[in-house]
Amino acid sequence: MEVIVKPTPAEVGRTASALIARVSREKPEAVLGLATGSSPLGIYESLAALVDAGDLDLSRASGFALDEYVGIPLDHPESYASVIARDVVGPLGMDPSRVRVPDGRASDIEAATRDYDEAIRSAGGIDVQILGIGANGHIGFNEPSSSFASRTRIKTLAPSTREANARFFDDPADVPTHCLTQGLGTILEAKRVVLVAQGAAKADAVAAMVEGPLSAMCPGSALQLHEHATIVVDEAAAARLTLRDYYDYTYANKPTWQRFE
Ligand code: GLP
């Protein structure tokens, strides 16, 4: 794992976006794994600024969303299909026909989730998967106790995740109880992963993910098995990392050819 600590949330977004921009410039048809939630918003803003300035073209890239709620209409403003269209596809100038979100309204959920993993494989796999992390260590909606071998599937949201996401809904009771999410096994197949976290509320989850034991109790710790995972966090989210000095030293001495900013 590469761990990069930046002074501010804005710099976290800029650094992660530089990595994604580099991958997308090298491969204009790159397949991006798209996360929702607050954490990656800075990434999308920075990428949109590059696109607006004519420094990046994502019109040939394709995308696969990480997860989706089950049981809310597609056009609900908080369905991840709506969020991805509003916060990602439009601002980044992506082609909507090349961006797919798991179908939370499918009548045959098992077939829909199987098809989703198959579509990722048919697209050649995800080149760079964007991720945030929940305070309980979840990535995507893989709640604690998720199998490291899991594939895209239906999950029951943890009550604490429903509470955390209640801020997006008029009434906390409106937060769905179920979701579809790429599995940890699906995520581990991405060629490259970039996870961002900001704020003190994520400090324990970040430490458990990076330095804790491999454990289904911290789904993010599965990324220790990924050969190319970059974790970009701000000072507050880095507060409980014990090897902090080593991460800073490593980053300062990163070979020029490996740098992306
Ligand atoms: C959400 C998402 C995750 C996200 C996490 C943290 O509910 N399904 O993809 O990383 O929980 O959310 P936030 O970034 O808003 O803190």
PDB file of C-alpha atoms and ligand atoms in Angstrom:
ATOM      1  CA  MET A   1       0.000   0.000   0.000  1.00  0.00           C
ATOM      2  CA  GLU A   2       1.107   3.523  -0.682  1.00  0.00           C
ATOM      3  CA  VAL A   3      -0.088   5.974   1.976  1.00  0.00           C
ATOM      4  CA  ILE A   4      -0.013   9.687   1.166  1.00  0.00           C
ATOM      5  CA  VAL A   5      -0.890  12.248   3.828  1.00  0.00           C
ATOM      6  CA  LYS A   6      -1.922  15.716   2.651  1.00  0.00           C
ATOM      7  CA  PRO A   7      -2.523  18.765   4.846  1.00  0.00           C
ATOM      8  CA  THR A   8      -6.084  19.516   3.709  1.00  0.00           C
ATOM      9  CA  PRO A   9      -9.131  17.721   2.275  1.00  0.00           C
ATOM     10  CA  ALA A  10      -8.803  19.833  -0.904  1.00  0.00           C
ATOM     11  CA  GLU A  11      -5.256  18.548  -1.455  1.00  0.00           C
ATOM     12  CA  VAL A  12      -6.453  14.975  -0.923  1.00  0.00           C
ATOM     13  CA  GLY A  13      -8.871  15.445  -3.822  1.00  0.00           C
ATOM     14  CA  ARG A  14      -6.248  17.084  -6.023  1.00  0.00           C
ATOM     15  CA  THR A  15      -3.653  14.378  -5.428  1.00  0.00           C
ATOM     16  CA  ALA A  16      -6.063  11.506  -6.062  1.00  0.00           C
ATOM     17  CA  SER A  17      -7.384  13.241  -9.185  1.00  0.00           C
ATOM     18  CA  ALA A  18      -3.823  13.610 -10.507  1.00  0.00           C
ATOM     19  CA  LEU A  19      -3.403   9.836 -10.293  1.00  0.00           C
ATOM     20  CA  ILE A  20      -6.693   9.221 -12.121  1.00  0.00           C
ATOM     21  CA  ALA A  21      -5.843  11.857 -14.739  1.00  0.00           C
ATOM     22  CA  ARG A  22      -2.518  10.166 -15.375  1.00  0.00           C
ATOM     23  CA  VAL A  23      -4.162   6.772 -15.902  1.00  0.00           C
ATOM     24  CA  SER A  24      -6.819   8.350 -18.173  1.00  0.00           C
ATOM     25  CA  ARG A  25      -4.279  10.218 -20.292  1.00  0.00           C
ATOM     26  CA  GLU A  26      -2.242   7.065 -20.806  1.00  0.00           C
ATOM     27  CA  LYS A  27      -5.408   5.173 -21.755  1.00  0.00           C
ATOM     28  CA  PRO A  28      -8.251   7.372 -23.073  1.00  0.00           C
ATOM     29  CA  GLU A  29     -10.615   4.347 -22.996  1.00  0.00           C
ATOM     30  CA  ALA A  30      -9.836   3.769 -19.320  1.00  0.00           C
ATOM     31  CA  VAL A  31     -12.470   2.022 -17.221  1.00  0.00           C
ATOM     32  CA  LEU A  32     -13.090   3.977 -14.029  1.00  0.00           C
ATOM     33  CA  GLY A  33     -14.667   2.562 -10.873  1.00  0.00           C
ATOM     34  CA  LEU A  34     -16.887   5.338  -9.522  1.00  0.00           C
ATOM     35  CA  ALA A  35     -17.642   5.812  -5.827  1.00  0.00           C
ATOM     36  CA  THR A  36     -20.336   8.005  -4.302  1.00  0.00           C
ATOM     37  CA  GLY A  37     -20.474   9.581  -0.835  1.00  0.00           C
ATOM     38  CA  SER A  38     -18.847  12.823   0.292  1.00  0.00           C
ATOM     39  CA  SER A  39     -15.245  11.602   0.245  1.00  0.00           C
ATOM     40  CA  PRO A  40     -14.624  11.503  -3.532  1.00  0.00           C
ATOM     41  CA  LEU A  41     -16.387  14.800  -4.317  1.00  0.00           C
ATOM     42  CA  GLY A  42     -13.068  16.686  -4.259  1.00  0.00           C
ATOM     43  CA  ILE A  43     -11.681  14.201  -6.796  1.00  0.00           C
ATOM     44  CA  TYR A  44     -14.579  14.828  -9.162  1.00  0.00           C
ATOM     45  CA  GLU A  45     -14.284  18.612  -8.746  1.00  0.00           C
ATOM     46  CA  SER A  46     -10.566  18.513  -9.561  1.00  0.00           C
ATOM     47  CA  LEU A  47     -11.115  16.224 -12.556  1.00  0.00           C
ATOM     48  CA  ALA A  48     -13.925  18.485 -13.810  1.00  0.00           C
ATOM     49  CA  ALA A  49     -11.572  21.479 -13.584  1.00  0.00           C
ATOM     50  CA  LEU A  50      -9.006  19.617 -15.728  1.00  0.00           C
ATOM     51  CA  VAL A  51     -11.717  18.704 -18.246  1.00  0.00           C
ATOM     52  CA  ASP A  52     -13.009  22.311 -18.356  1.00  0.00           C
ATOM     53  CA  ALA A  53      -9.475  23.608 -18.909  1.00  0.00           C
ATOM     54  CA  GLY A  54      -9.030  21.207 -21.848  1.00  0.00           C
ATOM     55  CA  ASP A  55      -6.286  19.300 -19.996  1.00  0.00           C
ATOM     56  CA  LEU A  56      -8.199  16.028 -19.805  1.00  0.00           C
ATOM     57  CA  ASP A  57     -10.724  14.270 -22.043  1.00  0.00           C
ATOM     58  CA  LEU A  58     -12.864  11.566 -20.450  1.00  0.00           C
ATOM     59  CA  SER A  59     -15.382  11.280 -23.295  1.00  0.00           C
ATOM     60  CA  ARG A  60     -14.020   7.848 -24.294  1.00  0.00           C
ATOM     61  CA  ALA A  61     -13.617   6.560 -20.752  1.00  0.00           C
ATOM     62  CA  SER A  62     -16.221   4.258 -19.284  1.00  0.00           C
ATOM     63  CA  GLY A  63     -17.393   3.823 -15.729  1.00  0.00           C
ATOM     64  CA  PHE A  64     -18.877   1.336 -13.312  1.00  0.00           C
ATOM     65  CA  ALA A  65     -20.453   2.603 -10.110  1.00  0.00           C
ATOM     66  CA  LEU A  66     -19.471   0.863  -6.928  1.00  0.00           C
ATOM     67  CA  ASP A  67     -22.920   0.459  -5.444  1.00  0.00           C
ATOM     68  CA  GLU A  68     -26.600   1.404  -5.493  1.00  0.00           C
ATOM     69  CA  TYR A  69     -29.545   1.431  -3.123  1.00  0.00           C
ATOM     70  CA  VAL A  70     -32.307  -1.124  -3.458  1.00  0.00           C
ATOM     71  CA  GLY A  71     -35.884   0.081  -3.226  1.00  0.00           C
ATOM     72  CA  ILE A  72     -35.783   3.706  -4.296  1.00  0.00           C
ATOM     73  CA  PRO A  73     -36.834   4.934  -7.735  1.00  0.00           C
ATOM     74  CA  LEU A  74     -34.111   5.403 -10.317  1.00  0.00           C
ATOM     75  CA  ASP A  75     -34.943   9.114 -10.594  1.00  0.00           C
ATOM     76  CA  HIS A  76     -34.840   9.674  -6.804  1.00  0.00           C
ATOM     77  CA  PRO A  77     -32.232  12.438  -6.311  1.00  0.00           C
ATOM     78  CA  GLU A  78     -30.273  10.191  -3.915  1.00  0.00           C
ATOM     79  CA  SER A  79     -30.278   7.031  -6.019  1.00  0.00           C
ATOM     80  CA  TYR A  80     -26.647   6.471  -6.909  1.00  0.00           C
ATOM     81  CA  ALA A  81     -27.692   6.455 -10.568  1.00  0.00           C
ATOM     82  CA  SER A  82     -28.829  10.087 -10.058  1.00  0.00           C
ATOM     83  CA  VAL A  83     -25.766  11.001  -7.992  1.00  0.00           C
ATOM     84  CA  ILE A  84     -23.353   9.532 -10.550  1.00  0.00           C
ATOM     85  CA  ALA A  85     -25.153  11.331 -13.404  1.00  0.00           C
ATOM     86  CA  ARG A  86     -25.184  14.654 -11.505  1.00  0.00           C
ATOM     87  CA  ASP A  87     -21.781  14.678  -9.769  1.00  0.00           C
ATOM     88  CA  VAL A  88     -19.677  12.609 -12.136  1.00  0.00           C
ATOM     89  CA  VAL A  89     -20.902  11.938 -15.684  1.00  0.00           C
ATOM     90  CA  GLY A  90     -22.043  15.491 -16.432  1.00  0.00           C
ATOM     91  CA  PRO A  91     -19.187  17.473 -14.849  1.00  0.00           C
ATOM     92  CA  LEU A  92     -16.518  15.093 -16.188  1.00  0.00           C
ATOM     93  CA  GLY A  93     -17.899  15.071 -19.723  1.00  0.00           C
ATOM     94  CA  MET A  94     -18.275  11.280 -19.715  1.00  0.00           C
ATOM     95  CA  ASP A  95     -20.514   9.513 -22.212  1.00  0.00           C
ATOM     96  CA  PRO A  96     -23.631   8.388 -20.248  1.00  0.00           C
ATOM     97  CA  SER A  97     -23.969   5.330 -22.466  1.00  0.00           C
ATOM     98  CA  ARG A  98     -20.563   4.123 -21.211  1.00  0.00           C
ATOM     99  CA  VAL A  99     -21.403   4.443 -17.517  1.00  0.00           C
ATOM    100  CA  ARG A 100     -23.237   1.717 -15.666  1.00  0.00           C
ATOM    101  CA  VAL A 101     -24.727   1.575 -12.166  1.00  0.00           C
ATOM    102  CA  PRO A 102     -25.944  -1.657 -10.504  1.00  0.00           C
ATOM    103  CA  ASP A 103     -29.685  -2.053 -11.073  1.00  0.00           C
ATOM    104  CA  GLY A 104     -31.261  -1.786  -7.632  1.00  0.00           C
ATOM    105  CA  ARG A 105     -34.733  -2.263  -9.090  1.00  0.00           C
ATOM    106  CA  ALA A 106     -34.046  -5.487 -10.992  1.00  0.00           C
ATOM    107  CA  SER A 107     -36.696  -8.172 -10.529  1.00  0.00           C
ATOM    108  CA  ASP A 108     -33.952 -10.818 -10.574  1.00  0.00           C
ATOM    109  CA  ILE A 109     -31.282  -9.354  -8.300  1.00  0.00           C
ATOM    110  CA  GLU A 110     -28.977 -12.362  -8.519  1.00  0.00           C
ATOM    111  CA  ALA A 111     -28.939 -12.243 -12.324  1.00  0.00           C
ATOM    112  CA  ALA A 112     -28.452  -8.466 -12.298  1.00  0.00           C
ATOM    113  CA  THR A 113     -25.459  -8.649  -9.957  1.00  0.00           C
ATOM    114  CA  ARG A 114     -23.909 -11.541 -11.868  1.00  0.00           C
ATOM    115  CA  ASP A 115     -24.326  -9.560 -15.096  1.00  0.00           C
ATOM    116  CA  TYR A 116     -22.678  -6.567 -13.473  1.00  0.00           C
ATOM    117  CA  ASP A 117     -19.485  -8.443 -12.630  1.00  0.00           C
ATOM    118  CA  GLU A 118     -19.566  -9.983 -16.098  1.00  0.00           C
ATOM    119  CA  ALA A 119     -19.908  -6.522 -17.698  1.00  0.00           C
ATOM    120  CA  ILE A 120     -16.858  -5.324 -15.758  1.00  0.00           C
ATOM    121  CA  ARG A 121     -14.883  -8.308 -17.014  1.00  0.00           C
ATOM    122  CA  SER A 122     -16.093  -7.794 -20.602  1.00  0.00           C
ATOM    123  CA  ALA A 123     -14.961  -4.175 -20.444  1.00  0.00           C
ATOM    124  CA  GLY A 124     -11.464  -5.456 -19.679  1.00  0.00           C
ATOM    125  CA  GLY A 125     -11.643  -4.831 -15.931  1.00  0.00           C
ATOM    126  CA  ILE A 126     -11.485  -1.600 -13.964  1.00  0.00           C
ATOM    127  CA  ASP A 127      -8.303   0.399 -14.556  1.00  0.00           C
ATOM    128  CA  VAL A 128      -8.660   2.575 -11.496  1.00  0.00           C
ATOM    129  CA  GLN A 129     -11.218   2.114  -8.755  1.00  0.00           C
ATOM    130  CA  ILE A 130     -12.067   5.191  -6.693  1.00  0.00           C
ATOM    131  CA  LEU A 131     -13.063   4.458  -3.087  1.00  0.00           C
ATOM    132  CA  GLY A 132     -14.021   6.145   0.166  1.00  0.00           C
ATOM    133  CA  ILE A 133     -14.257   4.340   3.499  1.00  0.00           C
ATOM    134  CA  GLY A 134     -17.037   4.287   6.072  1.00  0.00           C
ATOM    135  CA  ALA A 135     -16.331   4.982   9.742  1.00  0.00           C
ATOM    136  CA  ASN A 136     -16.944   1.268  10.371  1.00  0.00           C
ATOM    137  CA  GLY A 137     -14.363   0.321   7.750  1.00  0.00           C
ATOM    138  CA  HIS A 138     -16.760  -0.487   4.909  1.00  0.00           C
ATOM    139  CA  ILE A 139     -15.741   0.048   1.300  1.00  0.00           C
ATOM    140  CA  GLY A 140     -18.507   0.238  -1.259  1.00  0.00           C
ATOM    141  CA  PHE A 141     -21.331  -1.071   0.901  1.00  0.00           C
ATOM    142  CA  ASN A 142     -19.336  -4.092   2.070  1.00  0.00           C
ATOM    143  CA  GLU A 143     -20.204  -3.914   5.731  1.00  0.00           C
ATOM    144  CA  PRO A 144     -18.106  -5.572   8.460  1.00  0.00           C
ATOM    145  CA  SER A 145     -18.225  -9.382   8.159  1.00  0.00           C
ATOM    146  CA  SER A 146     -18.222  -9.196   4.327  1.00  0.00           C
ATOM    147  CA  SER A 147     -16.221 -11.976   2.702  1.00  0.00           C
ATOM    148  CA  PHE A 148     -12.955 -10.999   1.057  1.00  0.00           C
ATOM    149  CA  ALA A 149     -14.079 -13.257  -1.818  1.00  0.00           C
ATOM    150  CA  SER A 150     -17.455 -11.548  -2.243  1.00  0.00           C
ATOM    151  CA  ARG A 151     -18.783 -10.519  -5.643  1.00  0.00           C
ATOM    152  CA  THR A 152     -21.342  -7.877  -6.582  1.00  0.00           C
ATOM    153  CA  ARG A 153     -24.418  -8.773  -4.546  1.00  0.00           C
ATOM    154  CA  ILE A 154     -27.239  -7.534  -2.344  1.00  0.00           C
ATOM    155  CA  LYS A 155     -26.327  -6.460   1.199  1.00  0.00           C
ATOM    156  CA  THR A 156     -28.207  -5.253   4.249  1.00  0.00           C
ATOM    157  CA  LEU A 157     -26.952  -1.848   5.353  1.00  0.00           C
ATOM    158  CA  ALA A 158     -25.622  -1.608   8.902  1.00  0.00           C
ATOM    159  CA  PRO A 159     -27.813   0.620  11.088  1.00  0.00           C
ATOM    160  CA  SER A 160     -24.792   2.926  11.587  1.00  0.00           C
ATOM    161  CA  THR A 161     -24.432   3.298   7.791  1.00  0.00           C
ATOM    162  CA  ARG A 162     -28.129   4.136   7.471  1.00  0.00           C
ATOM    163  CA  GLU A 163     -27.660   6.773  10.172  1.00  0.00           C
ATOM    164  CA  ALA A 164     -24.565   8.180   8.467  1.00  0.00           C
ATOM    165  CA  ASN A 165     -26.410   8.447   5.141  1.00  0.00           C
ATOM    166  CA  ALA A 166     -29.595   9.893   6.657  1.00  0.00           C
ATOM    167  CA  ARG A 167     -28.188  13.368   5.973  1.00  0.00           C
ATOM    168  CA  PHE A 168     -28.957  12.869   2.293  1.00  0.00           C
ATOM    169  CA  PHE A 169     -32.645  12.076   2.883  1.00  0.00           C
ATOM    170  CA  ASP A 170     -35.588  14.188   4.140  1.00  0.00           C
ATOM    171  CA  ASP A 171     -36.517  11.562   6.710  1.00  0.00           C
ATOM    172  CA  PRO A 172     -34.033   9.038   8.238  1.00  0.00           C
ATOM    173  CA  ALA A 173     -36.696   6.361   7.754  1.00  0.00           C
ATOM    174  CA  ASP A 174     -36.385   6.922   3.990  1.00  0.00           C
ATOM    175  CA  VAL A 175     -32.826   5.534   3.892  1.00  0.00           C
ATOM    176  CA  PRO A 176     -33.091   2.133   2.191  1.00  0.00           C
ATOM    177  CA  THR A 177     -32.276  -0.963   4.223  1.00  0.00           C
ATOM    178  CA  HIS A 178     -30.639  -2.793   1.306  1.00  0.00           C
ATOM    179  CA  CYS A 179     -28.170  -2.078  -1.430  1.00  0.00           C
ATOM    180  CA  LEU A 180     -26.199  -3.680  -4.220  1.00  0.00           C
ATOM    181  CA  THR A 181     -22.450  -3.380  -3.978  1.00  0.00           C
ATOM    182  CA  GLN A 182     -19.404  -4.580  -5.840  1.00  0.00           C
ATOM    183  CA  GLY A 183     -17.902  -7.270  -3.639  1.00  0.00           C
ATOM    184  CA  LEU A 184     -14.504  -7.123  -1.999  1.00  0.00           C
ATOM    185  CA  GLY A 185     -13.360  -9.779  -4.494  1.00  0.00           C
ATOM    186  CA  THR A 186     -14.657  -7.585  -7.336  1.00  0.00           C
ATOM    187  CA  ILE A 187     -12.843  -4.528  -5.988  1.00  0.00           C
ATOM    188  CA  LEU A 188      -9.610  -6.482  -5.547  1.00  0.00           C
ATOM    189  CA  GLU A 189      -9.642  -7.264  -9.278  1.00  0.00           C
ATOM    190  CA  ALA A 190      -9.326  -3.573 -10.220  1.00  0.00           C
ATOM    191  CA  LYS A 191      -5.883  -2.913 -11.680  1.00  0.00           C
ATOM    192  CA  ARG A 192      -5.363   0.031  -9.421  1.00  0.00           C
ATOM    193  CA  VAL A 193      -7.250   1.394  -6.414  1.00  0.00           C
ATOM    194  CA  VAL A 194      -7.237   4.913  -4.981  1.00  0.00           C
ATOM    195  CA  LEU A 195      -9.005   5.431  -1.648  1.00  0.00           C
ATOM    196  CA  VAL A 196      -9.532   8.841  -0.086  1.00  0.00           C
ATOM    197  CA  ALA A 197     -10.503   9.704   3.489  1.00  0.00           C
ATOM    198  CA  GLN A 198     -10.814  13.016   5.251  1.00  0.00           C
ATOM    199  CA  GLY A 199     -11.605  14.016   8.835  1.00  0.00           C
ATOM    200  CA  ALA A 200     -11.134  12.653  12.349  1.00  0.00           C
ATOM    201  CA  ALA A 201     -14.228  10.436  12.116  1.00  0.00           C
ATOM    202  CA  LYS A 202     -12.314   8.231   9.641  1.00  0.00           C
ATOM    203  CA  ALA A 203      -9.041   7.992  11.632  1.00  0.00           C
ATOM    204  CA  ASP A 204      -9.804   4.640  13.314  1.00  0.00           C
ATOM    205  CA  ALA A 205     -11.056   3.063  10.085  1.00  0.00           C
ATOM    206  CA  VAL A 206      -7.971   4.270   8.178  1.00  0.00           C
ATOM    207  CA  ALA A 207      -5.605   2.861  10.809  1.00  0.00           C
ATOM    208  CA  ALA A 208      -7.457  -0.482  10.862  1.00  0.00           C
ATOM    209  CA  MET A 209      -7.443  -0.642   7.059  1.00  0.00           C
ATOM    210  CA  VAL A 210      -3.741   0.165   6.628  1.00  0.00           C
ATOM    211  CA  GLU A 211      -2.105  -1.192   9.773  1.00  0.00           C
ATOM    212  CA  GLY A 212      -4.633  -3.506  11.397  1.00  0.00           C
ATOM    213  CA  PRO A 213      -4.954  -7.233  10.820  1.00  0.00           C
ATOM    214  CA  LEU A 214      -6.580  -8.538   7.668  1.00  0.00           C
ATOM    215  CA  SER A 215     -10.085  -8.958   8.943  1.00  0.00           C
ATOM    216  CA  ALA A 216     -13.634  -9.109   7.660  1.00  0.00           C
ATOM    217  CA  MET A 217     -14.382  -6.838  10.633  1.00  0.00           C
ATOM    218  CA  CYS A 218     -12.614  -4.079   8.682  1.00  0.00           C
ATOM    219  CA  PRO A 219     -13.552  -4.659   5.033  1.00  0.00           C
ATOM    220  CA  GLY A 220     -11.079  -1.962   3.929  1.00  0.00           C
ATOM    221  CA  SER A 221      -8.228  -4.137   5.218  1.00  0.00           C
ATOM    222  CA  ALA A 222      -8.828  -6.331   2.143  1.00  0.00           C
ATOM    223  CA  LEU A 223      -6.876  -3.656   0.249  1.00  0.00           C
ATOM    224  CA  GLN A 224      -3.715  -4.936   1.964  1.00  0.00           C
ATOM    225  CA  LEU A 225      -4.037  -7.796  -0.543  1.00  0.00           C
ATOM    226  CA  HIS A 226      -4.113  -5.423  -3.525  1.00  0.00           C
ATOM    227  CA  GLU A 227      -0.815  -4.966  -5.326  1.00  0.00           C
ATOM    228  CA  HIS A 228      -1.473  -1.369  -6.337  1.00  0.00           C
ATOM    229  CA  ALA A 229      -3.515   0.494  -3.724  1.00  0.00           C
ATOM    230  CA  THR A 230      -2.934   4.183  -3.018  1.00  0.00           C
ATOM    231  CA  ILE A 231      -4.484   5.643   0.122  1.00  0.00           C
ATOM    232  CA  VAL A 232      -4.697   9.453   0.220  1.00  0.00           C
ATOM    233  CA  VAL A 233      -5.790  10.982   3.532  1.00  0.00           C
ATOM    234  CA  ASP A 234      -5.715  14.333   5.273  1.00  0.00           C
ATOM    235  CA  GLU A 235      -3.980  15.012   8.606  1.00  0.00           C
ATOM    236  CA  ALA A 236      -7.091  14.308  10.670  1.00  0.00           C
ATOM    237  CA  ALA A 237      -7.766  10.961   9.000  1.00  0.00           C
ATOM    238  CA  ALA A 238      -4.078  10.015   9.356  1.00  0.00           C
ATOM    239  CA  ALA A 239      -3.986  10.743  13.091  1.00  0.00           C
ATOM    240  CA  ARG A 240      -3.882   7.113  14.240  1.00  0.00           C
ATOM    241  CA  LEU A 241      -1.322   5.762  11.768  1.00  0.00           C
ATOM    242  CA  THR A 242       1.759   4.534  13.626  1.00  0.00           C
ATOM    243  CA  LEU A 243       4.081   4.450  10.584  1.00  0.00           C
ATOM    244  CA  ARG A 244       3.272   8.027   9.595  1.00  0.00           C
ATOM    245  CA  ASP A 245       6.967   9.061   9.395  1.00  0.00           C
ATOM    246  CA  TYR A 246       7.718   6.186   7.061  1.00  0.00           C
ATOM    247  CA  TYR A 247       4.824   7.094   4.740  1.00  0.00           C
ATOM    248  CA  ASP A 248       6.028  10.704   4.507  1.00  0.00           C
ATOM    249  CA  TYR A 249       9.613   9.565   3.912  1.00  0.00           C
ATOM    250  CA  THR A 250       8.508   7.128   1.208  1.00  0.00           C
ATOM    251  CA  TYR A 251       6.451   9.769  -0.558  1.00  0.00           C
ATOM    252  CA  ALA A 252       9.235  12.354  -0.396  1.00  0.00           C
ATOM    253  CA  ASN A 253      11.615   9.825  -1.962  1.00  0.00           C
ATOM    254  CA  LYS A 254       9.235   8.481  -4.585  1.00  0.00           C
ATOM    255  CA  PRO A 255      11.095   7.960  -7.867  1.00  0.00           C
ATOM    256  CA  THR A 256      10.258  10.648 -10.417  1.00  0.00           C
ATOM    257  CA  TRP A 257       8.910   8.153 -12.956  1.00  0.00           C
ATOM    258  CA  GLN A 258       6.388   6.910 -10.408  1.00  0.00           C
ATOM    259  CA  ARG A 259       5.082  10.357  -9.520  1.00  0.00           C
ATOM    260  CA  PHE A 260       1.701  11.519 -10.745  1.00  0.00           C
ATOM    261  CA  GLU A 261       1.699  15.103  -9.440  1.00  0.00           C
TER     262      GLU A 261
HETATM  263  C1  GLP B   1     -21.169   5.300   1.642  1.00  0.00           C
HETATM  264  C2  GLP B   1     -20.754   4.641   0.317  1.00  0.00           C
HETATM  265  C3  GLP B   1     -19.293   4.378   0.268  1.00  0.00           C
HETATM  266  C4  GLP B   1     -18.578   5.503   0.959  1.00  0.00           C
HETATM  267  C5  GLP B   1     -18.857   5.491   2.433  1.00  0.00           C
HETATM  268  C6  GLP B   1     -18.364   6.716   3.160  1.00  0.00           C
HETATM  269  O1  GLP B   1     -22.388   5.045   2.094  1.00  0.00           O
HETATM  270  N1  GLP B   1     -21.500   3.539  -0.144  1.00  0.00           N
HETATM  271  O2  GLP B   1     -18.877   4.207  -1.071  1.00  0.00           O
HETATM  272  O3  GLP B   1     -17.190   5.399   0.775  1.00  0.00           O
HETATM  273  O4  GLP B   1     -20.218   5.227   2.686  1.00  0.00           O
HETATM  274  O5  GLP B   1     -19.178   7.807   2.879  1.00  0.00           O
HETATM  275  P1  GLP B   1     -18.680   9.315   2.924  1.00  0.00           P
HETATM  276  O6  GLP B   1     -17.645   9.439   1.860  1.00  0.00           O
HETATM  277  O7  GLP B   1     -19.890  10.137   2.624  1.00  0.00           O
HETATM  278  O8  GLP B   1     -18.120   9.527   4.281  1.00  0.00           O
END
